PDB file of C-alpha atoms in Angstrom:
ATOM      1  CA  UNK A 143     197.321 117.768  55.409  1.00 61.00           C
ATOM      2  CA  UNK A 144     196.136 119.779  58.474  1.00 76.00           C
ATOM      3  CA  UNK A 145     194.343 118.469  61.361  1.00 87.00           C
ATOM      4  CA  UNK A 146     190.459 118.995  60.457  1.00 94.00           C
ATOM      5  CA  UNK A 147     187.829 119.198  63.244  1.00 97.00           C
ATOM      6  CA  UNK A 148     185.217 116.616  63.321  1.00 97.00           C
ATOM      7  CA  UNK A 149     182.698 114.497  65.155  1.00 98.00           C
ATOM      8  CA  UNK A 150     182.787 110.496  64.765  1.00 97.00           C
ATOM      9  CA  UNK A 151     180.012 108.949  65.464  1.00 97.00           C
ATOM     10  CA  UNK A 152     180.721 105.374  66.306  1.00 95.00           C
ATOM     11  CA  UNK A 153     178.533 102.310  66.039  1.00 94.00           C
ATOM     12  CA  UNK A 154     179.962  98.906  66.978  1.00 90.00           C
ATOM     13  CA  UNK A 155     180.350  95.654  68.384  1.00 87.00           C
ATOM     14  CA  UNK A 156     182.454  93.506  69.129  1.00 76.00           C
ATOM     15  CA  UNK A 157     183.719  90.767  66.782  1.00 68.00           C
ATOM     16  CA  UNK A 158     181.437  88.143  67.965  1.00 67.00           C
ATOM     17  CA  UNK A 159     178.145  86.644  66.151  1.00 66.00           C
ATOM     18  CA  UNK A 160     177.786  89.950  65.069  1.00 75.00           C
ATOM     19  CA  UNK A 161     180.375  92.466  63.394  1.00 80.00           C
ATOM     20  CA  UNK A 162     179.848  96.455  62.965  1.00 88.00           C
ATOM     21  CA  UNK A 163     182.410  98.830  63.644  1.00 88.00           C
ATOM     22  CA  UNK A 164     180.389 101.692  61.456  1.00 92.00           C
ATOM     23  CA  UNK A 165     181.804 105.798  61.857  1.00 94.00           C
ATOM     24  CA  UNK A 166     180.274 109.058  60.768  1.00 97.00           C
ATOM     25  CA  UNK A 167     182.697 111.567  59.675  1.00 97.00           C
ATOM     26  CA  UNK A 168     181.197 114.884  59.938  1.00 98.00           C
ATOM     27  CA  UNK A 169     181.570 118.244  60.253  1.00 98.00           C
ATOM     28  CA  UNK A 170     178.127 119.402  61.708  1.00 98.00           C
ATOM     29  CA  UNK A 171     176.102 117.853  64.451  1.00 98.00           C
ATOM     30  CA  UNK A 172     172.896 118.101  62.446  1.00 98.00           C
ATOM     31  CA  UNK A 173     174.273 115.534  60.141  1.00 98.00           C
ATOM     32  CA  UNK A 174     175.023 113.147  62.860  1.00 98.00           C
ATOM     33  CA  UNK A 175     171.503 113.657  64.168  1.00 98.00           C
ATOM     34  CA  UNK A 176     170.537 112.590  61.305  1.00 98.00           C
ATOM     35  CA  UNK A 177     172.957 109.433  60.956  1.00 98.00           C
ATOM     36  CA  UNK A 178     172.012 107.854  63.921  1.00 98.00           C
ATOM     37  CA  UNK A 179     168.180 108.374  63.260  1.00 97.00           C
ATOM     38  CA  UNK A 180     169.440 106.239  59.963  1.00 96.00           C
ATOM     39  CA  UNK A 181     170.916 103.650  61.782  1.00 95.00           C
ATOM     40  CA  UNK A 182     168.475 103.115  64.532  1.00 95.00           C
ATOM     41  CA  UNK A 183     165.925 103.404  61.883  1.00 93.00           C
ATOM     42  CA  UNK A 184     166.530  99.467  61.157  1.00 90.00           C
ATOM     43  CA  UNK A 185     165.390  97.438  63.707  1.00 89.00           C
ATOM     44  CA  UNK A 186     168.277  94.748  63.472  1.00 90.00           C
ATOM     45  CA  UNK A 187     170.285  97.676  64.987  1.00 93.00           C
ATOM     46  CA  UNK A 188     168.138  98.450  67.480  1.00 92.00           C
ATOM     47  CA  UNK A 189     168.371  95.126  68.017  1.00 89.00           C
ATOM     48  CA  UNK A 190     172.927  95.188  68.507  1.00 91.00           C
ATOM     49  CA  UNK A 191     172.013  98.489  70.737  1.00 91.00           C
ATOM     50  CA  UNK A 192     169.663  96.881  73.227  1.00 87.00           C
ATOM     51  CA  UNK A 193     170.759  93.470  73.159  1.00 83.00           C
ATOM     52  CA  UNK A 194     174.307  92.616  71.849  1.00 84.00           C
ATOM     53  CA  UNK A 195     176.225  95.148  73.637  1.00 84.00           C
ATOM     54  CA  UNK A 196     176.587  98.045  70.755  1.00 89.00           C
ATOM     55  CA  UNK A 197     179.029 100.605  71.654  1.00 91.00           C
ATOM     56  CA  UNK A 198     176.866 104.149  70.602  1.00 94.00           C
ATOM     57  CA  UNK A 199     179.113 107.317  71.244  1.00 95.00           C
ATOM     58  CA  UNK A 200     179.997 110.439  69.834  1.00 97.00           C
ATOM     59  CA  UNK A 201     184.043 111.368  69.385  1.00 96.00           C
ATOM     60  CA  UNK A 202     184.732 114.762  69.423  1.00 97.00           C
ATOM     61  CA  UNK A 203     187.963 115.568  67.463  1.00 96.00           C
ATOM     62  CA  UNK A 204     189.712 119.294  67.839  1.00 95.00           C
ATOM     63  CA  UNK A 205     192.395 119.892  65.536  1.00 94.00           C
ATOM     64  CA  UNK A 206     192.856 116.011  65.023  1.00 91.00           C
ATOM     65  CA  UNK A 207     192.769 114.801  68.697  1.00 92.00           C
ATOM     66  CA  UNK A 208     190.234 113.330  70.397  1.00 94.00           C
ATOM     67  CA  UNK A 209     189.324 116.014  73.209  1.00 95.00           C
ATOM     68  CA  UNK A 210     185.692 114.505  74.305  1.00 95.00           C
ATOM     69  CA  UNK A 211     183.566 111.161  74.116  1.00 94.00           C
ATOM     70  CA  UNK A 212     180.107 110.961  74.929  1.00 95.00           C
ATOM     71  CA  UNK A 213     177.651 107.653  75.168  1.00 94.00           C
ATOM     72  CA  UNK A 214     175.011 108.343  73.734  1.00 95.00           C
ATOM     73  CA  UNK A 215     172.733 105.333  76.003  1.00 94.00           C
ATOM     74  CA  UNK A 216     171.530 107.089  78.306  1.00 93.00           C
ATOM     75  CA  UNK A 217     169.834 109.751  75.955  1.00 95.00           C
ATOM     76  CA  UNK A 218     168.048 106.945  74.127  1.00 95.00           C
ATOM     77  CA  UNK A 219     164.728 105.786  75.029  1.00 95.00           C
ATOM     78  CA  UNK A 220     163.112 102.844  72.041  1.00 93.00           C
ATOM     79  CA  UNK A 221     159.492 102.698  72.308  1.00 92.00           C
ATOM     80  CA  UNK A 222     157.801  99.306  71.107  1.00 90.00           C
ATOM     81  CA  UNK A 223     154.216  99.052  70.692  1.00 88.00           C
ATOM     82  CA  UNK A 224     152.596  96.913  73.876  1.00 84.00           C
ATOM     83  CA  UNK A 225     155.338  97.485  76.011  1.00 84.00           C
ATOM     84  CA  UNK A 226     156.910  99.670  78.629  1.00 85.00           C
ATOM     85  CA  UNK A 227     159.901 102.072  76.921  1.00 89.00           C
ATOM     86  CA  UNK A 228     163.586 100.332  76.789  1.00 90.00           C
ATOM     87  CA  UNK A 229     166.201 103.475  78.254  1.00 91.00           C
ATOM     88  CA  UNK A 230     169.404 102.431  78.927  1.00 88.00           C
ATOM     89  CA  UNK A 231     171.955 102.834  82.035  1.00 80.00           C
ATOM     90  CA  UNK A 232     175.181 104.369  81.403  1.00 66.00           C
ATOM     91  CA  UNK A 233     176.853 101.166  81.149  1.00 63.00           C
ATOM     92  CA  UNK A 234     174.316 100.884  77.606  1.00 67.00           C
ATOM     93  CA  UNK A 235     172.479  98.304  79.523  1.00 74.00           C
ATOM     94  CA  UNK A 236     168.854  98.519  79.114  1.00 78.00           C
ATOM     95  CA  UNK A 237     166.712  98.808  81.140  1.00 76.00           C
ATOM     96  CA  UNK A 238     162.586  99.922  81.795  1.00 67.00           C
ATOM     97  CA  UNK A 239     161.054  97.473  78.987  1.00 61.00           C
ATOM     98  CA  UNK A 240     159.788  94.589  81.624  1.00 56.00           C
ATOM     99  CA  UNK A 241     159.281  96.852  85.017  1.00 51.00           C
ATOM    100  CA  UNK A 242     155.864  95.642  85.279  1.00 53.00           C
ATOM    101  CA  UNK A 243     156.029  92.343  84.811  1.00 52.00           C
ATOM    102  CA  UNK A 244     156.955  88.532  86.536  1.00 57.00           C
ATOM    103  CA  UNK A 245     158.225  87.030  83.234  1.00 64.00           C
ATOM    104  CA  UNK A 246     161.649  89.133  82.581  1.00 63.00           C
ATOM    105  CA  UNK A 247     162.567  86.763  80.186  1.00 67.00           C
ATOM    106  CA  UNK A 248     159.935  86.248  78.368  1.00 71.00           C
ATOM    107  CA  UNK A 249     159.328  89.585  77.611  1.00 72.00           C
ATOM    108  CA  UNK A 250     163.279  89.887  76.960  1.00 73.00           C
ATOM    109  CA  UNK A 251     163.437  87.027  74.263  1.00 79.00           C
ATOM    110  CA  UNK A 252     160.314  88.448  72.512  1.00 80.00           C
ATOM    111  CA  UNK A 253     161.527  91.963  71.720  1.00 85.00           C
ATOM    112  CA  UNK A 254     165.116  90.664  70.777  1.00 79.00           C
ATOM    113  CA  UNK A 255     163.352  88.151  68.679  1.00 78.00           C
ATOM    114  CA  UNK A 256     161.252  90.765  67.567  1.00 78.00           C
ATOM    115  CA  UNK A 257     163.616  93.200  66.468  1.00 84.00           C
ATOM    116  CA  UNK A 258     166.303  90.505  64.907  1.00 80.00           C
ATOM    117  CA  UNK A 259     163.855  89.397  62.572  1.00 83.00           C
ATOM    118  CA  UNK A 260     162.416  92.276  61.419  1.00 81.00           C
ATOM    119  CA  UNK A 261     159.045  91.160  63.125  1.00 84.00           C
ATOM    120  CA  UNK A 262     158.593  94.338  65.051  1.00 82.00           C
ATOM    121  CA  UNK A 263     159.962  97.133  62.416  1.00 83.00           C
ATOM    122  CA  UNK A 264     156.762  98.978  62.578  1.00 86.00           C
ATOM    123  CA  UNK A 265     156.082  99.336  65.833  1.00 86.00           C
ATOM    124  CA  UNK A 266     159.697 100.418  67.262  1.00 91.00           C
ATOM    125  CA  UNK A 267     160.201 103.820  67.605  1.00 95.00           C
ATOM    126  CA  UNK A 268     163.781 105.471  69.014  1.00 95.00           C
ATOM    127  CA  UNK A 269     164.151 109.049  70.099  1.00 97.00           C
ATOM    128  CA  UNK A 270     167.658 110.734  71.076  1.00 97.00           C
ATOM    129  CA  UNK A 271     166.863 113.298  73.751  1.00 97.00           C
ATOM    130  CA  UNK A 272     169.624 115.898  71.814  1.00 98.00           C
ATOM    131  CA  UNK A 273     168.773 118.791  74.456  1.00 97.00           C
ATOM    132  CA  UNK A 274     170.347 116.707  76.916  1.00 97.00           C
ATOM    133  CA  UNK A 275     173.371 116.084  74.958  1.00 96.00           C
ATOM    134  CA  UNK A 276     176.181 118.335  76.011  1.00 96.00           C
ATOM    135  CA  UNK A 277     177.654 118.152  72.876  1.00 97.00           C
ATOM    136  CA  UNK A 278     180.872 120.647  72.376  1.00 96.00           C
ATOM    137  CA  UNK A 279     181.449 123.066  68.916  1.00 96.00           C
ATOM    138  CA  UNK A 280     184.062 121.926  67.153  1.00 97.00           C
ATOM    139  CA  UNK A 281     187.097 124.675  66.975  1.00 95.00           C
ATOM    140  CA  UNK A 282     189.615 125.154  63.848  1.00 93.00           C
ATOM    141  CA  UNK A 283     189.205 124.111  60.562  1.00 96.00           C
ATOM    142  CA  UNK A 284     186.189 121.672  60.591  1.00 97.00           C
ATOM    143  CA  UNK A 285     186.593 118.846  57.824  1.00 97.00           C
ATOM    144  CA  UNK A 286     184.056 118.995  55.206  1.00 97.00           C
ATOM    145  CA  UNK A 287     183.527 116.323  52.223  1.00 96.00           C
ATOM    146  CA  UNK A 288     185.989 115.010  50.083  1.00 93.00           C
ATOM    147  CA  UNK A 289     188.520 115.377  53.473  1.00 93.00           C
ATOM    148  CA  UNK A 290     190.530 112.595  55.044  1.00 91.00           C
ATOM    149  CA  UNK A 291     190.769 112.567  58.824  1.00 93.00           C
ATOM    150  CA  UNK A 292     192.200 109.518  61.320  1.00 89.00           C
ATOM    151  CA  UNK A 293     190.713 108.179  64.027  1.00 84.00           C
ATOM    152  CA  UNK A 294     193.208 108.263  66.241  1.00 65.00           C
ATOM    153  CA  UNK A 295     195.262 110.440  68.822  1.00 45.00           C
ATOM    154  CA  UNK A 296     198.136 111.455  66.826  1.00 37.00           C
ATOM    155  CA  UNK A 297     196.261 112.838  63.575  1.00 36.00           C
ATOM    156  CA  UNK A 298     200.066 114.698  61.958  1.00 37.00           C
ATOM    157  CA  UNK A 299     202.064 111.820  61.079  1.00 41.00           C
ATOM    158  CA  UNK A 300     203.975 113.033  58.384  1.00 40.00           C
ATOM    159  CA  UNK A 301     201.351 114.127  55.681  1.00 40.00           C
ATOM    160  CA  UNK A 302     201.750 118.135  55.064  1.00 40.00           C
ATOM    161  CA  UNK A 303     199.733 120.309  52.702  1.00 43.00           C
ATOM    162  CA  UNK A 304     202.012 120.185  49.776  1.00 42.00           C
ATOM    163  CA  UNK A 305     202.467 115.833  49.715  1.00 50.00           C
ATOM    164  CA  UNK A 306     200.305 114.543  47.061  1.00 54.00           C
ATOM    165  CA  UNK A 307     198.238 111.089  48.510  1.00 55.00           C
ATOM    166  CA  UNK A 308     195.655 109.053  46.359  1.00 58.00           C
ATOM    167  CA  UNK A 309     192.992 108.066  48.318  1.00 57.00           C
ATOM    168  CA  UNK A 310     194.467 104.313  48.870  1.00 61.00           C
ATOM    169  CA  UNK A 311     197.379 105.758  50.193  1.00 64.00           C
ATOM    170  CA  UNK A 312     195.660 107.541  52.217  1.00 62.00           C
ATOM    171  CA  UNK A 313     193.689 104.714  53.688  1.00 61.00           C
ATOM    172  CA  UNK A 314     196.498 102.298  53.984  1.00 61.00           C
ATOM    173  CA  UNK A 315     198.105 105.507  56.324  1.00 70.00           C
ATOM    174  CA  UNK A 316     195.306 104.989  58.336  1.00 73.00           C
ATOM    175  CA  UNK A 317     192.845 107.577  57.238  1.00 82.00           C
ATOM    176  CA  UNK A 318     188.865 107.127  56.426  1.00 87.00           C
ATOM    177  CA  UNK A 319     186.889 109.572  54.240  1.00 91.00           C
ATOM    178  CA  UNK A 320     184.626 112.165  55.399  1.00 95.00           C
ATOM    179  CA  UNK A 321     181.217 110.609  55.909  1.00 94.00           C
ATOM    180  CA  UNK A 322     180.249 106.884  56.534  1.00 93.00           C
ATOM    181  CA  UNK A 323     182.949 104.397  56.836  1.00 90.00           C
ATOM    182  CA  UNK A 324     182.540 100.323  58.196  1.00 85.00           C
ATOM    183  CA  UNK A 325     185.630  98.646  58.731  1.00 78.00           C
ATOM    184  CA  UNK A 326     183.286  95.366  59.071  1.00 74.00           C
ATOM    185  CA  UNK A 327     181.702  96.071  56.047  1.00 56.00           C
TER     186      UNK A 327
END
């Protein structure tokens, strides 16, 4: 199996009170556009992004390595109806939603309450500023669907063109299918 080409777009947090470790497998960035505006379409994670710590980056693979990372945080700006805009430092703290006002908290614990129940799904929206994104094209064979990639540093272990894998041997080696994969799940 050669090393494909791909971008991984990672969504997580830590085991905790809340589990996600969710990766997009792709081979164009127009479909990852598109999978985050998916995920940050549901307010609960919104809610993991802004308050629980989410990791949000993009992996860029070459050839089966990991050559770049980027967080996405400080691209993303969540607007919520009544309230200033929530952008992020690069640490994916956020940041902006309570400059203008003496109760911090207050207006904290009612947009995290908000968007963990579901209470404020209609009024949130995120944007991803893309044209800031320096995002690099991927080089080589890029991996398309029905391809198997790993997520990892070391993508040729052993597999070559000719062995013949089923897709559960496959995973147990380590590798996930091209598209959405949550190990929490």
């Amino acid at each position: 199996m050669p090393p494909k080409s791909f971008y991984d777009l990672a969504f997580g947090v830590s085991p905790g009170g809340a589990r996600k470790d969710a990766h997009y497998v792709r081979g164009s960035l127009d479909e990852i556009k598109a999978d985050l505006a998916y995920e940050l379409s549901e307010s609960i994670n919104v809610y993991l992004l802004c308050w629980y710590g989410a990791e949000l980056a993009l992996h860029v693979y070459e050839r089966g390595e990991r050559v770049h990372s980027i967080d996405i945080h400080p691209f993303i700006t969540v607007s919520v109806d009544g309230y200033p805009d929530i952008t992020f430092l690069g640490s994916g703290k956020p940041t902006g939603y309570n400059t203008d006002t003496d109760d911090r908290d207050n207006v904290e614990m009612t947009l995290s309450d908000g968007m963990f129940s579901g209470e404020l799904d209609d009024a949130i929206k995120v944007t991803v500023d893309w044209d800031s994104v320096d995002v690099p094209s991927l080089v080589g064979e890029i991996a398309v669907k029905n391809d198997y990639v790993k997520l990892i540093e070391n993508h040729l272990d052993g597999l070559h063109d000719d062995d013949d894998f089923d897709e559960d041997e496959l995973i147990d080696q380590g590798y996930i299918p091209y598209g959405f994969t949550d190990f929490e799940a």
